PDB file of C-alpha atoms in Angstrom:
ATOM      1  CA  MET A   1      -7.112 -14.472  10.172  1.00 92.00           C
ATOM      2  CA  ALA A   2      -5.730 -11.868   7.708  1.00 96.00           C
ATOM      3  CA  LYS A   3      -2.680  -9.122   8.713  1.00 98.00           C
ATOM      4  CA  ILE A   4      -3.879  -5.839   7.288  1.00 98.00           C
ATOM      5  CA  ILE A   5      -0.944  -3.474   6.347  1.00 98.00           C
ATOM      6  CA  SER A   6      -1.239  -0.349   5.260  1.00 98.00           C
ATOM      7  CA  LEU A   7       1.135   1.323   2.448  1.00 98.00           C
ATOM      8  CA  ALA A   8       1.364   5.384   3.534  1.00 96.00           C
ATOM      9  CA  ASN A   9       3.403   8.089   2.550  1.00 94.00           C
ATOM     10  CA  GLN A  10       1.624  11.715   2.161  1.00 90.00           C
ATOM     11  CA  LYS A  11       4.470  12.351  -0.499  1.00 89.00           C
ATOM     12  CA  GLY A  12       3.607  11.097  -4.041  1.00 88.00           C
ATOM     13  CA  GLY A  13       5.729   9.597  -6.541  1.00 87.00           C
ATOM     14  CA  VAL A  14       7.446   7.320  -4.007  1.00 92.00           C
ATOM     15  CA  GLY A  15       6.417   4.269  -5.410  1.00 92.00           C
ATOM     16  CA  LYS A  16       3.585   2.994  -3.104  1.00 96.00           C
ATOM     17  CA  THR A  17       0.747   2.027  -5.287  1.00 97.00           C
ATOM     18  CA  THR A  18       3.899  -0.154  -7.810  1.00 97.00           C
ATOM     19  CA  THR A  19       4.980  -1.521  -4.636  1.00 98.00           C
ATOM     20  CA  ALA A  20       1.161  -2.503  -3.137  1.00 98.00           C
ATOM     21  CA  ILE A  21       0.248  -4.152  -6.715  1.00 98.00           C
ATOM     22  CA  ASN A  22       3.842  -6.078  -6.808  1.00 98.00           C
ATOM     23  CA  LEU A  23       3.884  -6.953  -3.320  1.00 98.00           C
ATOM     24  CA  SER A  24       0.245  -8.011  -3.326  1.00 98.00           C
ATOM     25  CA  ALA A  25       0.610 -10.290  -6.320  1.00 98.00           C
ATOM     26  CA  ALA A  26       4.240 -11.600  -4.972  1.00 98.00           C
ATOM     27  CA  LEU A  27       2.514 -12.297  -1.561  1.00 98.00           C
ATOM     28  CA  ALA A  28      -0.350 -14.561  -3.787  1.00 98.00           C
ATOM     29  CA  LYS A  29       2.080 -16.385  -6.054  1.00 98.00           C
ATOM     30  CA  GLU A  30       3.937 -17.779  -2.600  1.00 98.00           C
ATOM     31  CA  GLY A  31       0.141 -19.111  -1.800  1.00 98.00           C
ATOM     32  CA  LYS A  32      -1.372 -16.551   0.338  1.00 98.00           C
ATOM     33  CA  ARG A  33      -4.634 -15.306   0.402  1.00 98.00           C
ATOM     34  CA  VAL A  34      -4.297 -11.641  -0.705  1.00 98.00           C
ATOM     35  CA  LEU A  35      -6.731  -8.743  -0.746  1.00 98.00           C
ATOM     36  CA  LEU A  36      -5.412  -5.392  -2.069  1.00 98.00           C
ATOM     37  CA  VAL A  37      -7.872  -2.396  -1.108  1.00 98.00           C
ATOM     38  CA  ASP A  38      -7.344   0.399  -3.703  1.00 98.00           C
ATOM     39  CA  ALA A  39      -8.001   3.491  -1.293  1.00 97.00           C
ATOM     40  CA  ASP A  40      -6.458   5.983  -3.584  1.00 96.00           C
ATOM     41  CA  PRO A  41      -8.961   7.971  -5.848  1.00 94.00           C
ATOM     42  CA  GLN A  42      -6.351   8.103  -8.454  1.00 94.00           C
ATOM     43  CA  ALA A  43      -7.207   4.226  -8.764  1.00 96.00           C
ATOM     44  CA  ASN A  44      -3.746   3.269 -10.169  1.00 96.00           C
ATOM     45  CA  GLY A  45      -3.809   0.526  -8.393  1.00 97.00           C
ATOM     46  CA  SER A  46      -6.981  -0.718  -9.832  1.00 97.00           C
ATOM     47  CA  SER A  47      -5.917  -0.053 -13.471  1.00 96.00           C
ATOM     48  CA  GLY A  48      -2.909  -1.638 -12.894  1.00 96.00           C
ATOM     49  CA  LEU A  49      -4.273  -4.792 -12.243  1.00 97.00           C
ATOM     50  CA  GLY A  50      -6.256  -4.638 -15.116  1.00 96.00           C
ATOM     51  CA  ILE A  51     -10.110  -3.294 -13.671  1.00 96.00           C
ATOM     52  CA  GLU A  52     -11.902  -1.539 -15.995  1.00 93.00           C
ATOM     53  CA  ILE A  53     -12.856   1.310 -13.638  1.00 90.00           C
ATOM     54  CA  ARG A  54     -15.711   3.117 -16.152  1.00 87.00           C
ATOM     55  CA  ASP A  55     -17.512  -0.104 -16.051  1.00 83.00           C
ATOM     56  CA  LEU A  56     -17.182  -0.787 -11.887  1.00 92.00           C
ATOM     57  CA  LYS A  57     -20.679  -0.076  -9.999  1.00 91.00           C
ATOM     58  CA  ARG A  58     -19.038  -1.078  -6.431  1.00 96.00           C
ATOM     59  CA  THR A  59     -15.727   0.033  -4.982  1.00 97.00           C
ATOM     60  CA  ILE A  60     -14.215   1.256  -1.781  1.00 97.00           C
ATOM     61  CA  TYR A  61     -16.262   4.356  -1.860  1.00 96.00           C
ATOM     62  CA  GLU A  62     -19.702   2.488  -1.893  1.00 96.00           C
ATOM     63  CA  CYS A  63     -18.526   0.242   1.122  1.00 97.00           C
ATOM     64  CA  LEU A  64     -17.300   3.658   3.153  1.00 96.00           C
ATOM     65  CA  VAL A  65     -20.335   6.018   2.307  1.00 95.00           C
ATOM     66  CA  ASN A  66     -22.577   3.745   1.619  1.00 93.00           C
ATOM     67  CA  ASP A  67     -22.129   0.870   4.401  1.00 93.00           C
ATOM     68  CA  ILE A  68     -22.583  -1.995   1.170  1.00 96.00           C
ATOM     69  CA  ASP A  69     -21.350  -5.190   1.826  1.00 98.00           C
ATOM     70  CA  PRO A  70     -17.748  -5.313   1.172  1.00 98.00           C
ATOM     71  CA  HIS A  71     -18.241  -9.107  -0.392  1.00 98.00           C
ATOM     72  CA  THR A  72     -19.879  -7.402  -3.568  1.00 98.00           C
ATOM     73  CA  ALA A  73     -16.945  -5.271  -3.937  1.00 98.00           C
ATOM     74  CA  VAL A  74     -14.673  -7.652  -4.239  1.00 98.00           C
ATOM     75  CA  ILE A  75     -13.092  -8.671  -7.595  1.00 97.00           C
ATOM     76  CA  ALA A  76     -11.148 -11.342  -8.865  1.00 97.00           C
ATOM     77  CA  THR A  77      -7.895 -10.387 -10.287  1.00 97.00           C
ATOM     78  CA  ALA A  78      -5.901 -12.520 -13.155  1.00 96.00           C
ATOM     79  CA  VAL A  79      -3.697 -13.104 -10.604  1.00 97.00           C
ATOM     80  CA  GLU A  80      -4.526 -16.244  -9.097  1.00 97.00           C
ATOM     81  CA  ASN A  81      -4.962 -15.823  -5.209  1.00 98.00           C
ATOM     82  CA  LEU A  82      -4.914 -12.098  -5.625  1.00 98.00           C
ATOM     83  CA  SER A  83      -8.670  -9.971  -5.122  1.00 98.00           C
ATOM     84  CA  ILE A  84      -8.791  -6.472  -5.198  1.00 98.00           C
ATOM     85  CA  ILE A  85     -11.440  -4.054  -3.886  1.00 98.00           C
ATOM     86  CA  PRO A  86     -10.932  -1.442  -6.469  1.00 98.00           C
ATOM     87  CA  SER A  87     -11.812   2.692  -6.152  1.00 97.00           C
ATOM     88  CA  HIS A  88     -12.748   5.326  -8.091  1.00 91.00           C
ATOM     89  CA  ILE A  89     -12.558   8.934  -8.596  1.00 91.00           C
ATOM     90  CA  ASP A  90     -15.901   9.456  -6.770  1.00 88.00           C
ATOM     91  CA  LEU A  91     -13.633   8.298  -3.218  1.00 92.00           C
ATOM     92  CA  VAL A  92     -12.323  12.508  -3.831  1.00 90.00           C
ATOM     93  CA  GLY A  93     -15.669  13.316  -2.040  1.00 90.00           C
ATOM     94  CA  ALA A  94     -15.822  10.482   0.316  1.00 91.00           C
ATOM     95  CA  GLU A  95     -13.848  11.881   3.237  1.00 90.00           C
ATOM     96  CA  ILE A  96     -16.516  15.190   3.085  1.00 91.00           C
ATOM     97  CA  GLU A  97     -19.320  13.041   3.098  1.00 93.00           C
ATOM     98  CA  MET A  98     -17.764  10.752   5.919  1.00 93.00           C
ATOM     99  CA  LEU A  99     -17.347  13.697   8.078  1.00 88.00           C
ATOM    100  CA  ASN A 100     -20.922  13.518   9.487  1.00 88.00           C
ATOM    101  CA  ILE A 101     -20.779   9.318   9.961  1.00 90.00           C
ATOM    102  CA  GLU A 102     -20.579   8.777  13.580  1.00 90.00           C
ATOM    103  CA  ASN A 103     -17.358   7.020  14.408  1.00 93.00           C
ATOM    104  CA  ARG A 104     -16.182   7.980  11.346  1.00 96.00           C
ATOM    105  CA  GLU A 105     -12.402   6.836  12.109  1.00 96.00           C
ATOM    106  CA  ASN A 106     -13.439   3.282  12.245  1.00 97.00           C
ATOM    107  CA  ILE A 107     -15.292   2.759   9.030  1.00 97.00           C
ATOM    108  CA  LEU A 108     -12.693   0.860   7.064  1.00 98.00           C
ATOM    109  CA  LYS A 109     -11.642  -1.172  10.217  1.00 98.00           C
ATOM    110  CA  HIS A 110     -15.527  -2.119  10.312  1.00 97.00           C
ATOM    111  CA  VAL A 111     -15.748  -2.932   6.632  1.00 98.00           C
ATOM    112  CA  LEU A 112     -12.251  -5.112   6.535  1.00 98.00           C
ATOM    113  CA  GLY A 113     -13.650  -6.959   9.606  1.00 97.00           C
ATOM    114  CA  GLN A 114     -16.708  -8.621   7.654  1.00 98.00           C
ATOM    115  CA  LEU A 115     -13.620  -9.855   5.497  1.00 98.00           C
ATOM    116  CA  LYS A 116     -10.542 -10.766   7.330  1.00 96.00           C
ATOM    117  CA  ASP A 117     -10.940 -14.088   8.095  1.00 97.00           C
ATOM    118  CA  GLU A 118     -11.210 -14.991   4.361  1.00 98.00           C
ATOM    119  CA  TYR A 119      -7.678 -13.806   3.650  1.00 98.00           C
ATOM    120  CA  ASP A 120      -3.909 -14.226   5.051  1.00 98.00           C
ATOM    121  CA  TYR A 121      -2.920 -10.569   3.821  1.00 98.00           C
ATOM    122  CA  ILE A 122      -4.870  -7.432   3.371  1.00 98.00           C
ATOM    123  CA  LEU A 123      -2.571  -4.740   1.910  1.00 98.00           C
ATOM    124  CA  ILE A 124      -4.360  -0.934   1.829  1.00 98.00           C
ATOM    125  CA  ASP A 125      -2.918   1.561  -0.523  1.00 98.00           C
ATOM    126  CA  CYS A 126      -3.362   4.692   0.574  1.00 97.00           C
ATOM    127  CA  SER A 127      -3.483   7.836  -1.336  1.00 94.00           C
ATOM    128  CA  PRO A 128      -0.480  10.511  -0.838  1.00 92.00           C
ATOM    129  CA  SER A 129      -2.402  12.433   2.005  1.00 90.00           C
ATOM    130  CA  LEU A 130      -2.877  12.483   5.551  1.00 89.00           C
ATOM    131  CA  GLY A 131      -6.554  12.704   5.005  1.00 92.00           C
ATOM    132  CA  LEU A 132      -9.496  11.097   6.837  1.00 95.00           C
ATOM    133  CA  ILE A 133      -9.398   7.639   4.347  1.00 95.00           C
ATOM    134  CA  THR A 134      -5.304   7.313   5.389  1.00 96.00           C
ATOM    135  CA  VAL A 135      -6.721   7.914   8.962  1.00 96.00           C
ATOM    136  CA  ASN A 136      -9.115   4.903   8.223  1.00 97.00           C
ATOM    137  CA  ALA A 137      -6.689   3.047   6.622  1.00 98.00           C
ATOM    138  CA  LEU A 138      -4.221   3.123   9.435  1.00 97.00           C
ATOM    139  CA  THR A 139      -6.918   2.685  12.262  1.00 98.00           C
ATOM    140  CA  ALA A 140      -7.837  -0.579   9.970  1.00 98.00           C
ATOM    141  CA  SER A 141      -4.397  -1.891  10.162  1.00 98.00           C
ATOM    142  CA  ASP A 142      -1.803  -4.018  11.775  1.00 98.00           C
ATOM    143  CA  SER A 143       0.749  -2.413  10.642  1.00 98.00           C
ATOM    144  CA  VAL A 144       2.471   0.318   7.870  1.00 98.00           C
ATOM    145  CA  ILE A 145       4.968   0.070   5.605  1.00 98.00           C
ATOM    146  CA  ILE A 146       6.604   3.377   4.111  1.00 97.00           C
ATOM    147  CA  PRO A 147       7.848   3.515   0.828  1.00 96.00           C
ATOM    148  CA  VAL A 148      10.904   6.000   1.069  1.00 94.00           C
ATOM    149  CA  GLN A 149      12.270   7.259  -2.313  1.00 91.00           C
ATOM    150  CA  CYS A 150      15.835   7.204  -2.710  1.00 87.00           C
ATOM    151  CA  GLU A 151      16.116  10.657  -3.940  1.00 83.00           C
ATOM    152  CA  PHE A 152      16.845  13.857  -2.007  1.00 78.00           C
ATOM    153  CA  PHE A 153      13.536  15.089  -0.405  1.00 80.00           C
ATOM    154  CA  ALA A 154      13.584  11.676   0.966  1.00 78.00           C
ATOM    155  CA  LEU A 155      13.148  12.053   4.444  1.00 78.00           C
ATOM    156  CA  GLU A 156      11.074  15.267   3.945  1.00 80.00           C
ATOM    157  CA  GLY A 157       7.218  14.301   5.612  1.00 78.00           C
ATOM    158  CA  ILE A 158       8.754  11.119   7.385  1.00 88.00           C
ATOM    159  CA  ALA A 159       8.204  13.197  10.770  1.00 87.00           C
ATOM    160  CA  LYS A 160       4.923  14.405   9.522  1.00 88.00           C
ATOM    161  CA  LEU A 161       3.605  10.814   8.567  1.00 92.00           C
ATOM    162  CA  LEU A 162       5.454   9.576  12.028  1.00 94.00           C
ATOM    163  CA  ASN A 163       3.818  11.690  14.264  1.00 93.00           C
ATOM    164  CA  THR A 164       0.565  11.109  12.069  1.00 93.00           C
ATOM    165  CA  ILE A 165       1.491   7.201  13.375  1.00 96.00           C
ATOM    166  CA  LYS A 166       1.775   8.411  16.876  1.00 96.00           C
ATOM    167  CA  ILE A 167      -1.506  10.159  17.069  1.00 95.00           C
ATOM    168  CA  ILE A 168      -2.981   7.068  15.789  1.00 96.00           C
ATOM    169  CA  LYS A 169      -1.362   4.744  17.939  1.00 97.00           C
ATOM    170  CA  SER A 170      -2.505   6.750  21.517  1.00 97.00           C
ATOM    171  CA  LYS A 171      -5.850   7.684  19.972  1.00 96.00           C
ATOM    172  CA  LEU A 172      -7.358   5.257  17.585  1.00 97.00           C
ATOM    173  CA  ASN A 173      -5.273   2.193  17.352  1.00 98.00           C
ATOM    174  CA  PRO A 174      -2.678   1.358  19.988  1.00 98.00           C
ATOM    175  CA  SER A 175      -1.257  -1.881  18.312  1.00 97.00           C
ATOM    176  CA  LEU A 176      -0.317  -0.264  14.825  1.00 98.00           C
ATOM    177  CA  GLN A 177       3.130  -1.230  14.170  1.00 97.00           C
ATOM    178  CA  ILE A 178       5.591   0.125  11.759  1.00 97.00           C
ATOM    179  CA  GLU A 179       6.568  -3.033   9.728  1.00 98.00           C
ATOM    180  CA  GLY A 180       9.543  -1.096   7.832  1.00 97.00           C
ATOM    181  CA  PHE A 181      10.640   1.391   5.405  1.00 97.00           C
ATOM    182  CA  LEU A 182      10.886   0.339   2.148  1.00 97.00           C
ATOM    183  CA  LEU A 183      13.931   1.860  -0.153  1.00 95.00           C
ATOM    184  CA  THR A 184      12.307   2.592  -3.874  1.00 95.00           C
ATOM    185  CA  MET A 185      13.979   4.074  -7.180  1.00 92.00           C
ATOM    186  CA  TYR A 186      17.480   2.864  -6.243  1.00 89.00           C
ATOM    187  CA  ASP A 187      20.407   2.875  -8.409  1.00 86.00           C
ATOM    188  CA  ASN A 188      23.419   1.908  -6.975  1.00 79.00           C
ATOM    189  CA  ARG A 189      25.421   4.208  -9.538  1.00 82.00           C
ATOM    190  CA  LEU A 190      24.333   6.880  -7.578  1.00 81.00           C
ATOM    191  CA  ARG A 191      26.148   8.298  -5.026  1.00 85.00           C
ATOM    192  CA  LEU A 192      22.757   9.888  -3.464  1.00 84.00           C
ATOM    193  CA  SER A 193      21.184   6.736  -3.596  1.00 86.00           C
ATOM    194  CA  ASN A 194      23.267   5.375  -1.476  1.00 87.00           C
ATOM    195  CA  GLN A 195      23.543   8.033   0.670  1.00 89.00           C
ATOM    196  CA  VAL A 196      19.647   8.539   1.405  1.00 88.00           C
ATOM    197  CA  TYR A 197      20.138   4.333   1.948  1.00 88.00           C
ATOM    198  CA  ALA A 198      22.630   5.361   4.458  1.00 90.00           C
ATOM    199  CA  GLU A 199      20.710   7.969   6.247  1.00 88.00           C
ATOM    200  CA  VAL A 200      17.346   6.203   6.452  1.00 91.00           C
ATOM    201  CA  LYS A 201      19.313   3.137   7.748  1.00 92.00           C
ATOM    202  CA  ARG A 202      21.000   5.592  10.184  1.00 91.00           C
ATOM    203  CA  HIS A 203      17.865   6.688  11.659  1.00 90.00           C
ATOM    204  CA  PHE A 204      15.455   3.541  11.922  1.00 94.00           C
ATOM    205  CA  GLY A 205      18.184   0.487  11.907  1.00 94.00           C
ATOM    206  CA  ASN A 206      16.373  -2.641  11.318  1.00 94.00           C
ATOM    207  CA  LEU A 207      12.757  -1.222  10.473  1.00 96.00           C
ATOM    208  CA  VAL A 208      14.340  -0.661   7.119  1.00 96.00           C
ATOM    209  CA  PHE A 209      13.934  -3.680   4.927  1.00 97.00           C
ATOM    210  CA  ASP A 210      17.022  -5.601   3.667  1.00 95.00           C
ATOM    211  CA  THR A 211      15.372  -5.801   0.149  1.00 97.00           C
ATOM    212  CA  VAL A 212      15.604  -2.476  -2.025  1.00 96.00           C
ATOM    213  CA  ILE A 213      13.448  -1.912  -4.760  1.00 97.00           C
ATOM    214  CA  ALA A 214      15.943  -0.686  -8.122  1.00 93.00           C
ATOM    215  CA  ARG A 215      14.956   1.658 -10.628  1.00 91.00           C
ATOM    216  CA  ASN A 216      13.699  -0.867 -13.701  1.00 92.00           C
ATOM    217  CA  VAL A 217      12.084   0.046 -16.608  1.00 94.00           C
ATOM    218  CA  ARG A 218       9.672  -3.295 -16.357  1.00 95.00           C
ATOM    219  CA  LEU A 219       8.258  -1.745 -13.257  1.00 95.00           C
ATOM    220  CA  SER A 220       7.093   1.132 -14.667  1.00 93.00           C
ATOM    221  CA  GLU A 221       5.962  -0.457 -18.347  1.00 96.00           C
ATOM    222  CA  ALA A 222       3.920  -3.225 -16.571  1.00 96.00           C
ATOM    223  CA  PRO A 223       0.794  -1.416 -14.908  1.00 95.00           C
ATOM    224  CA  SER A 224       0.087   0.197 -18.687  1.00 94.00           C
ATOM    225  CA  HIS A 225      -0.229  -3.268 -19.829  1.00 96.00           C
ATOM    226  CA  GLY A 226      -2.986  -3.710 -16.620  1.00 96.00           C
ATOM    227  CA  LEU A 227      -0.190  -6.217 -15.299  1.00 97.00           C
ATOM    228  CA  CYS A 228       1.773  -6.972 -12.011  1.00 97.00           C
ATOM    229  CA  VAL A 229       5.604  -6.997 -13.249  1.00 97.00           C
ATOM    230  CA  LEU A 230       5.904 -10.756 -11.739  1.00 97.00           C
ATOM    231  CA  ASP A 231       3.180 -11.468 -14.965  1.00 97.00           C
ATOM    232  CA  TYR A 232       4.533  -9.298 -16.959  1.00 97.00           C
ATOM    233  CA  ASP A 233       8.468 -10.184 -16.693  1.00 97.00           C
ATOM    234  CA  PRO A 234       9.054 -12.591 -14.155  1.00 97.00           C
ATOM    235  CA  HIS A 235      12.884 -12.344 -14.514  1.00 96.00           C
ATOM    236  CA  SER A 236      13.263  -8.941 -14.334  1.00 96.00           C
ATOM    237  CA  LYS A 237      15.180  -7.163 -11.897  1.00 95.00           C
ATOM    238  CA  GLY A 238      11.951  -5.483 -10.508  1.00 95.00           C
ATOM    239  CA  ALA A 239      10.082  -8.864 -10.159  1.00 97.00           C
ATOM    240  CA  GLU A 240      12.684 -10.703  -8.516  1.00 97.00           C
ATOM    241  CA  SER A 241      12.770  -7.744  -5.867  1.00 97.00           C
ATOM    242  CA  TYR A 242       9.297  -8.066  -5.091  1.00 98.00           C
ATOM    243  CA  VAL A 243       9.528 -11.488  -4.654  1.00 98.00           C
ATOM    244  CA  LYS A 244      12.240 -10.959  -2.337  1.00 98.00           C
ATOM    245  CA  LEU A 245      10.143  -8.644  -0.434  1.00 98.00           C
ATOM    246  CA  ALA A 246       7.230 -11.004   0.209  1.00 98.00           C
ATOM    247  CA  LYS A 247       9.488 -13.285   1.575  1.00 98.00           C
ATOM    248  CA  GLU A 248      11.341 -11.122   3.672  1.00 98.00           C
ATOM    249  CA  LEU A 249       7.885  -9.803   5.281  1.00 98.00           C
ATOM    250  CA  MET A 250       6.414 -13.141   5.489  1.00 97.00           C
ATOM    251  CA  LYS A 251       9.526 -14.189   7.646  1.00 94.00           C
ATOM    252  CA  ARG A 252       9.019 -10.976   9.726  1.00 84.00           C
TER     253      ARG A 252
END
């Protein structure tokens, strides 16, 4: 039975999709059966794993709006043990189309319920918003990982996300937990990075992952080649960080 984990932060550019791709790949390389669900209309998680978006006939959009069998939307990636339900720009309109569907906050939960027994981990890459699809992702999840960029406005908006999580816990998914806060784009040469790390640690204590994702050129380059960083440059600092994060997650 899969553990379902959302990666969410309504602030864009915090390393959410980078984490979704590379944490999924790292878990798969540890021998876990992993499904990545790309729930972001930008579909960067899909293209970053080498999926040709234009050729797709079935995506998460069809699963949510047309109630197709999700097994028919699952695609094997080049990484052994890692599959993906890709996204498409059509997903932009899904929130409006879902408004008239009964029990609309639970649609993704129903979709993933058909797949749970076949994986060890299902990771959901959420869009940078707190709209209906992100609400669906959090309602379907056991826990949420919140990537936090080591920059000045890092804590801005986290209060809003935490409030959304609180509402979802009280109304839709009482068992939802915060898996952890993940510090990304860390540069130990910068005083600001260290200040943000200290501030997040002070606020959230043990909920902060020990693993920190440092700024790394290889992490930025890998998606343009349609590869996770573990295949693009397995000895890079970025690859090592995500292997460490996967092991920390598995221990939790």
